[in-house]
PDB file of C-alpha atoms and ligand atoms in Angstrom:
ATOM      1  CA  UNK A   1       7.154  28.853   9.909  1.00  0.00           C
ATOM      2  CA  UNK A   2       5.948  27.791  13.298  1.00  0.00           C
ATOM      3  CA  UNK A   3       2.795  25.826  13.927  1.00  0.00           C
ATOM      4  CA  UNK A   4       1.144  25.452  17.269  1.00  0.00           C
ATOM      5  CA  UNK A   5       2.417  22.399  19.075  1.00  0.00           C
ATOM      6  CA  UNK A   6      -0.986  20.751  19.077  1.00  0.00           C
ATOM      7  CA  UNK A   7      -1.263  21.295  15.282  1.00  0.00           C
ATOM      8  CA  UNK A   8       2.011  19.533  14.690  1.00  0.00           C
ATOM      9  CA  UNK A   9       1.060  16.722  16.991  1.00  0.00           C
ATOM     10  CA  UNK A  10      -2.360  16.244  15.394  1.00  0.00           C
ATOM     11  CA  UNK A  11      -0.800  16.117  11.934  1.00  0.00           C
ATOM     12  CA  UNK A  12       1.751  13.492  12.968  1.00  0.00           C
ATOM     13  CA  UNK A  13      -1.009  11.484  14.652  1.00  0.00           C
ATOM     14  CA  UNK A  14      -3.189  11.711  11.531  1.00  0.00           C
ATOM     15  CA  UNK A  15      -0.299  10.477   9.391  1.00  0.00           C
ATOM     16  CA  UNK A  16       0.330   7.591  11.787  1.00  0.00           C
ATOM     17  CA  UNK A  17      -3.306   6.577  11.558  1.00  0.00           C
ATOM     18  CA  UNK A  18      -3.392   6.788   7.760  1.00  0.00           C
ATOM     19  CA  UNK A  19      -0.218   4.630   7.645  1.00  0.00           C
ATOM     20  CA  UNK A  20      -1.882   1.824   9.623  1.00  0.00           C
ATOM     21  CA  UNK A  21      -3.252   0.886   6.197  1.00  0.00           C
ATOM     22  CA  UNK A  22      -0.051   0.610   4.256  1.00  0.00           C
ATOM     23  CA  UNK A  23      -0.779  -0.602   0.782  1.00  0.00           C
ATOM     24  CA  UNK A  24      -2.695  -3.765   1.511  1.00  0.00           C
ATOM     25  CA  UNK A  25      -1.086  -4.267   4.891  1.00  0.00           C
ATOM     26  CA  UNK A  26      -3.598  -3.763   7.748  1.00  0.00           C
ATOM     27  CA  UNK A  27      -1.861  -2.728  11.017  1.00  0.00           C
ATOM     28  CA  UNK A  28      -5.129  -2.433  12.881  1.00  0.00           C
ATOM     29  CA  UNK A  29      -6.541  -5.935  12.334  1.00  0.00           C
ATOM     30  CA  UNK A  30      -8.035  -6.344  15.808  1.00  0.00           C
ATOM     31  CA  UNK A  31      -8.690  -4.799  19.233  1.00  0.00           C
ATOM     32  CA  UNK A  32      -5.250  -5.743  20.526  1.00  0.00           C
ATOM     33  CA  UNK A  33      -3.437  -3.998  17.701  1.00  0.00           C
ATOM     34  CA  UNK A  34      -5.748  -0.941  18.156  1.00  0.00           C
ATOM     35  CA  UNK A  35      -5.059  -0.812  21.879  1.00  0.00           C
ATOM     36  CA  UNK A  36      -1.375  -0.932  21.100  1.00  0.00           C
ATOM     37  CA  UNK A  37      -1.784   1.923  18.589  1.00  0.00           C
ATOM     38  CA  UNK A  38      -3.677   4.012  21.133  1.00  0.00           C
ATOM     39  CA  UNK A  39      -0.979   3.409  23.722  1.00  0.00           C
ATOM     40  CA  UNK A  40       1.583   4.897  21.321  1.00  0.00           C
ATOM     41  CA  UNK A  41      -0.760   7.633  20.122  1.00  0.00           C
ATOM     42  CA  UNK A  42      -2.843   8.601  23.133  1.00  0.00           C
ATOM     43  CA  UNK A  43      -6.114  10.443  22.665  1.00  0.00           C
ATOM     44  CA  UNK A  44      -7.795  12.098  25.635  1.00  0.00           C
ATOM     45  CA  UNK A  45     -11.447  11.358  26.319  1.00  0.00           C
ATOM     46  CA  UNK A  46     -13.584   8.262  26.328  1.00  0.00           C
ATOM     47  CA  UNK A  47     -12.351   5.051  24.695  1.00  0.00           C
ATOM     48  CA  UNK A  48     -14.885   2.224  24.514  1.00  0.00           C
ATOM     49  CA  UNK A  49     -12.733  -0.577  23.126  1.00  0.00           C
ATOM     50  CA  UNK A  50     -15.569  -1.877  20.937  1.00  0.00           C
ATOM     51  CA  UNK A  51     -15.378  -3.407  17.540  1.00  0.00           C
ATOM     52  CA  UNK A  52     -17.597  -0.628  16.151  1.00  0.00           C
ATOM     53  CA  UNK A  53     -15.216   2.016  17.518  1.00  0.00           C
ATOM     54  CA  UNK A  54     -12.282   0.275  15.798  1.00  0.00           C
ATOM     55  CA  UNK A  55     -14.205   0.026  12.517  1.00  0.00           C
ATOM     56  CA  UNK A  56     -15.185   3.696  12.559  1.00  0.00           C
ATOM     57  CA  UNK A  57     -11.570   4.721  13.196  1.00  0.00           C
ATOM     58  CA  UNK A  58     -10.403   2.460  10.383  1.00  0.00           C
ATOM     59  CA  UNK A  59     -12.976   4.073   8.097  1.00  0.00           C
ATOM     60  CA  UNK A  60     -11.459   7.490   8.729  1.00  0.00           C
ATOM     61  CA  UNK A  61      -8.186   6.574   6.964  1.00  0.00           C
ATOM     62  CA  UNK A  62      -9.217   7.003   3.306  1.00  0.00           C
ATOM     63  CA  UNK A  63     -10.811  10.372   4.142  1.00  0.00           C
ATOM     64  CA  UNK A  64      -7.724  11.606   5.964  1.00  0.00           C
ATOM     65  CA  UNK A  65      -5.457  10.241   3.228  1.00  0.00           C
ATOM     66  CA  UNK A  66      -7.450  12.295   0.689  1.00  0.00           C
ATOM     67  CA  UNK A  67      -5.909  15.425   2.233  1.00  0.00           C
ATOM     68  CA  UNK A  68      -2.456  14.143   1.218  1.00  0.00           C
ATOM     69  CA  UNK A  69      -3.754  13.460  -2.254  1.00  0.00           C
ATOM     70  CA  UNK A  70      -5.774  16.649  -2.694  1.00  0.00           C
ATOM     71  CA  UNK A  71      -4.712  18.359  -5.951  1.00  0.00           C
ATOM     72  CA  UNK A  72      -4.856  21.915  -4.475  1.00  0.00           C
ATOM     73  CA  UNK A  73      -5.920  24.073  -1.572  1.00  0.00           C
ATOM     74  CA  UNK A  74      -9.433  24.510  -2.846  1.00  0.00           C
ATOM     75  CA  UNK A  75      -9.969  20.779  -2.924  1.00  0.00           C
ATOM     76  CA  UNK A  76      -8.339  20.354   0.534  1.00  0.00           C
ATOM     77  CA  UNK A  77     -10.554  23.084   1.992  1.00  0.00           C
ATOM     78  CA  UNK A  78     -13.655  21.321   0.877  1.00  0.00           C
ATOM     79  CA  UNK A  79     -12.504  18.077   2.468  1.00  0.00           C
ATOM     80  CA  UNK A  80     -11.665  19.799   5.774  1.00  0.00           C
ATOM     81  CA  UNK A  81     -15.044  21.532   5.861  1.00  0.00           C
ATOM     82  CA  UNK A  82     -16.779  18.238   5.234  1.00  0.00           C
ATOM     83  CA  UNK A  83     -14.850  16.528   8.020  1.00  0.00           C
ATOM     84  CA  UNK A  84     -15.511  19.385  10.418  1.00  0.00           C
ATOM     85  CA  UNK A  85     -19.264  19.090   9.664  1.00  0.00           C
ATOM     86  CA  UNK A  86     -19.333  15.294   9.881  1.00  0.00           C
ATOM     87  CA  UNK A  87     -17.484  15.237  13.171  1.00  0.00           C
ATOM     88  CA  UNK A  88     -19.816  17.860  14.610  1.00  0.00           C
ATOM     89  CA  UNK A  89     -16.874  20.067  15.519  1.00  0.00           C
ATOM     90  CA  UNK A  90     -17.773  22.969  17.876  1.00  0.00           C
ATOM     91  CA  UNK A  91     -14.840  24.975  19.243  1.00  0.00           C
ATOM     92  CA  UNK A  92     -14.807  25.756  22.923  1.00  0.00           C
ATOM     93  CA  UNK A  93     -12.240  26.674  25.538  1.00  0.00           C
ATOM     94  CA  UNK A  94     -11.358  24.210  28.254  1.00  0.00           C
ATOM     95  CA  UNK A  95      -8.907  23.736  31.070  1.00  0.00           C
ATOM     96  CA  UNK A  96      -7.989  20.334  32.404  1.00  0.00           C
ATOM     97  CA  UNK A  97      -5.197  18.371  34.043  1.00  0.00           C
ATOM     98  CA  UNK A  98      -2.027  20.418  33.793  1.00  0.00           C
ATOM     99  CA  UNK A  99      -3.160  22.293  30.672  1.00  0.00           C
ATOM    100  CA  UNK A 100      -4.193  25.908  30.821  1.00  0.00           C
ATOM    101  CA  UNK A 101      -7.139  27.208  28.688  1.00  0.00           C
ATOM    102  CA  UNK A 102      -6.993  25.733  25.267  1.00  0.00           C
ATOM    103  CA  UNK A 103      -9.176  24.817  22.338  1.00  0.00           C
ATOM    104  CA  UNK A 104     -11.281  21.675  22.092  1.00  0.00           C
ATOM    105  CA  UNK A 105     -13.593  20.947  19.215  1.00  0.00           C
ATOM    106  CA  UNK A 106     -15.439  17.870  20.445  1.00  0.00           C
ATOM    107  CA  UNK A 107     -16.792  16.751  23.769  1.00  0.00           C
ATOM    108  CA  UNK A 108     -14.709  14.114  25.598  1.00  0.00           C
ATOM    109  CA  UNK A 109     -17.696  11.693  25.376  1.00  0.00           C
ATOM    110  CA  UNK A 110     -18.068  12.076  21.580  1.00  0.00           C
ATOM    111  CA  UNK A 111     -17.217   8.895  19.674  1.00  0.00           C
ATOM    112  CA  UNK A 112     -13.449   8.418  19.268  1.00  0.00           C
ATOM    113  CA  UNK A 113     -13.541   8.516  15.471  1.00  0.00           C
ATOM    114  CA  UNK A 114     -15.360  11.884  15.601  1.00  0.00           C
ATOM    115  CA  UNK A 115     -12.756  13.279  18.030  1.00  0.00           C
ATOM    116  CA  UNK A 116      -9.820  12.064  15.946  1.00  0.00           C
ATOM    117  CA  UNK A 117     -11.409  13.405  12.761  1.00  0.00           C
ATOM    118  CA  UNK A 118     -12.153  16.818  14.218  1.00  0.00           C
ATOM    119  CA  UNK A 119      -8.711  17.204  15.732  1.00  0.00           C
ATOM    120  CA  UNK A 120      -7.106  16.296  12.427  1.00  0.00           C
ATOM    121  CA  UNK A 121      -9.377  18.628  10.523  1.00  0.00           C
ATOM    122  CA  UNK A 122      -8.452  21.540  12.767  1.00  0.00           C
ATOM    123  CA  UNK A 123      -4.751  20.881  12.121  1.00  0.00           C
ATOM    124  CA  UNK A 124      -5.306  20.589   8.321  1.00  0.00           C
ATOM    125  CA  UNK A 125      -7.221  23.871   8.572  1.00  0.00           C
ATOM    126  CA  UNK A 126      -4.112  25.549   9.955  1.00  0.00           C
ATOM    127  CA  UNK A 127      -2.007  24.152   7.051  1.00  0.00           C
ATOM    128  CA  UNK A 128      -4.481  25.435   4.478  1.00  0.00           C
ATOM    129  CA  UNK A 129      -4.868  28.941   5.831  1.00  0.00           C
ATOM    130  CA  UNK A 130      -1.072  29.275   6.217  1.00  0.00           C
ATOM    131  CA  UNK A 131      -0.630  27.907   2.683  1.00  0.00           C
ATOM    132  CA  UNK A 132       1.592  25.063   3.907  1.00  0.00           C
ATOM    133  CA  UNK A 133      -0.152  22.055   2.325  1.00  0.00           C
ATOM    134  CA  UNK A 134       3.158  21.195   0.692  1.00  0.00           C
ATOM    135  CA  UNK A 135       4.213  19.766   4.029  1.00  0.00           C
ATOM    136  CA  UNK A 136       1.852  16.818   3.420  1.00  0.00           C
ATOM    137  CA  UNK A 137       3.920  14.408   1.433  1.00  0.00           C
ATOM    138  CA  UNK A 138       3.735  10.868   0.175  1.00  0.00           C
ATOM    139  CA  UNK A 139       6.858   8.736   0.641  1.00  0.00           C
ATOM    140  CA  UNK A 140       9.274   9.009  -2.233  1.00  0.00           C
ATOM    141  CA  UNK A 141      10.335   5.356  -2.110  1.00  0.00           C
ATOM    142  CA  UNK A 142       9.265   3.563  -5.251  1.00  0.00           C
ATOM    143  CA  UNK A 143       7.289   0.849  -3.447  1.00  0.00           C
ATOM    144  CA  UNK A 144       5.795   2.862  -0.547  1.00  0.00           C
ATOM    145  CA  UNK A 145       2.690   5.078  -0.447  1.00  0.00           C
ATOM    146  CA  UNK A 146       2.862   5.957   3.230  1.00  0.00           C
ATOM    147  CA  UNK A 147       2.213   9.551   4.076  1.00  0.00           C
ATOM    148  CA  UNK A 148       4.369  11.939   6.037  1.00  0.00           C
ATOM    149  CA  UNK A 149       4.250  15.404   7.511  1.00  0.00           C
ATOM    150  CA  UNK A 150       7.378  17.384   6.753  1.00  0.00           C
ATOM    151  CA  UNK A 151       7.837  19.807   9.640  1.00  0.00           C
ATOM    152  CA  UNK A 152      11.475  20.440   8.848  1.00  0.00           C
ATOM    153  CA  UNK A 153      12.560  24.053   8.246  1.00  0.00           C
ATOM    154  CA  UNK A 154      13.748  23.509   4.677  1.00  0.00           C
ATOM    155  CA  UNK A 155      10.980  21.027   3.832  1.00  0.00           C
ATOM    156  CA  UNK A 156      13.503  18.505   2.606  1.00  0.00           C
ATOM    157  CA  UNK A 157      11.986  15.318   4.009  1.00  0.00           C
ATOM    158  CA  UNK A 158      11.241  12.721   1.338  1.00  0.00           C
ATOM    159  CA  UNK A 159      10.596   9.434   3.093  1.00  0.00           C
ATOM    160  CA  UNK A 160       8.048   8.143   5.573  1.00  0.00           C
ATOM    161  CA  UNK A 161       8.726   8.027   9.287  1.00  0.00           C
ATOM    162  CA  UNK A 162       9.600   4.292   9.454  1.00  0.00           C
ATOM    163  CA  UNK A 163      13.201   5.138   8.491  1.00  0.00           C
ATOM    164  CA  UNK A 164      13.347   1.988   6.373  1.00  0.00           C
ATOM    165  CA  UNK A 165      12.490   3.693   3.072  1.00  0.00           C
ATOM    166  CA  UNK A 166      15.224   6.334   3.378  1.00  0.00           C
ATOM    167  CA  UNK A 167      17.818   3.646   4.155  1.00  0.00           C
ATOM    168  CA  UNK A 168      16.581   1.339   1.444  1.00  0.00           C
ATOM    169  CA  UNK A 169      16.597   4.046  -1.216  1.00  0.00           C
ATOM    170  CA  UNK A 170      20.049   5.307  -0.152  1.00  0.00           C
ATOM    171  CA  UNK A 171      21.450   1.809  -0.438  1.00  0.00           C
ATOM    172  CA  UNK A 172      19.866   1.421  -3.903  1.00  0.00           C
ATOM    173  CA  UNK A 173      21.318   4.725  -5.023  1.00  0.00           C
ATOM    174  CA  UNK A 174      24.727   3.797  -3.713  1.00  0.00           C
ATOM    175  CA  UNK A 175      24.659   0.449  -5.517  1.00  0.00           C
ATOM    176  CA  UNK A 176      23.579   2.135  -8.725  1.00  0.00           C
ATOM    177  CA  UNK A 177      26.522   4.532  -8.451  1.00  0.00           C
ATOM    178  CA  UNK A 178      28.880   1.576  -7.887  1.00  0.00           C
ATOM    179  CA  UNK A 179      27.572  -0.204 -10.926  1.00  0.00           C
ATOM    180  CA  UNK A 180      28.475   2.754 -13.127  1.00  0.00           C
ATOM    181  CA  UNK A 181      31.836   2.444 -14.885  1.00  0.00           C
ATOM    182  CA  UNK A 182      34.540   4.491 -13.203  1.00  0.00           C
ATOM    183  CA  UNK A 183      35.539   7.459 -15.294  1.00  0.00           C
ATOM    184  CA  UNK A 184      38.929   8.136 -13.666  1.00  0.00           C
TER     185      UNK A 184
HETATM  186 ZN1   ZN B 201      -7.306  19.295  26.190  1.00  0.00          ZN
HETATM  187 ZN1   ZN B 202       8.064   4.830   2.874  1.00  0.00          ZN
END
């Protein structure tokens, strides 16, 4: 199963944004943290750097997370349609910088939160119509609710992208095995 490159990228970006609220840990506490996030996850178009912009982007996280928590495709489709409507998504073809004709769904001057939401919704839309929602996973570690997008061929990913959870759980499993009495 192959997704368009921009679909994969938008899904990974959406997961990264959702995970900036990790349990009760806020990783976008202020403008500086947000600027740092945007440097690592660049979005084209206008960025104002205002408090209101930051707050509206933070407010997207629960709505995007709800896609990971949606019980089925029908529920997910409703969420995607709502986000598309709220973000005023209108597909059009554009050509800029080194990129040939491709799809945009918001104007570059639209508010950043709207552009992020619309881009994410278009990617989720792809997952739903290809019946691949199972790729949206929540980290399997006992004390972590971070989200992940499993783009691997055999869909075997279990832990969030930090890498910490996988290591931690492997160590725990190893110790548990060691504690068991030897049978030989
Ligand atoms: Zn573009
Ligand atoms: Zn995790």
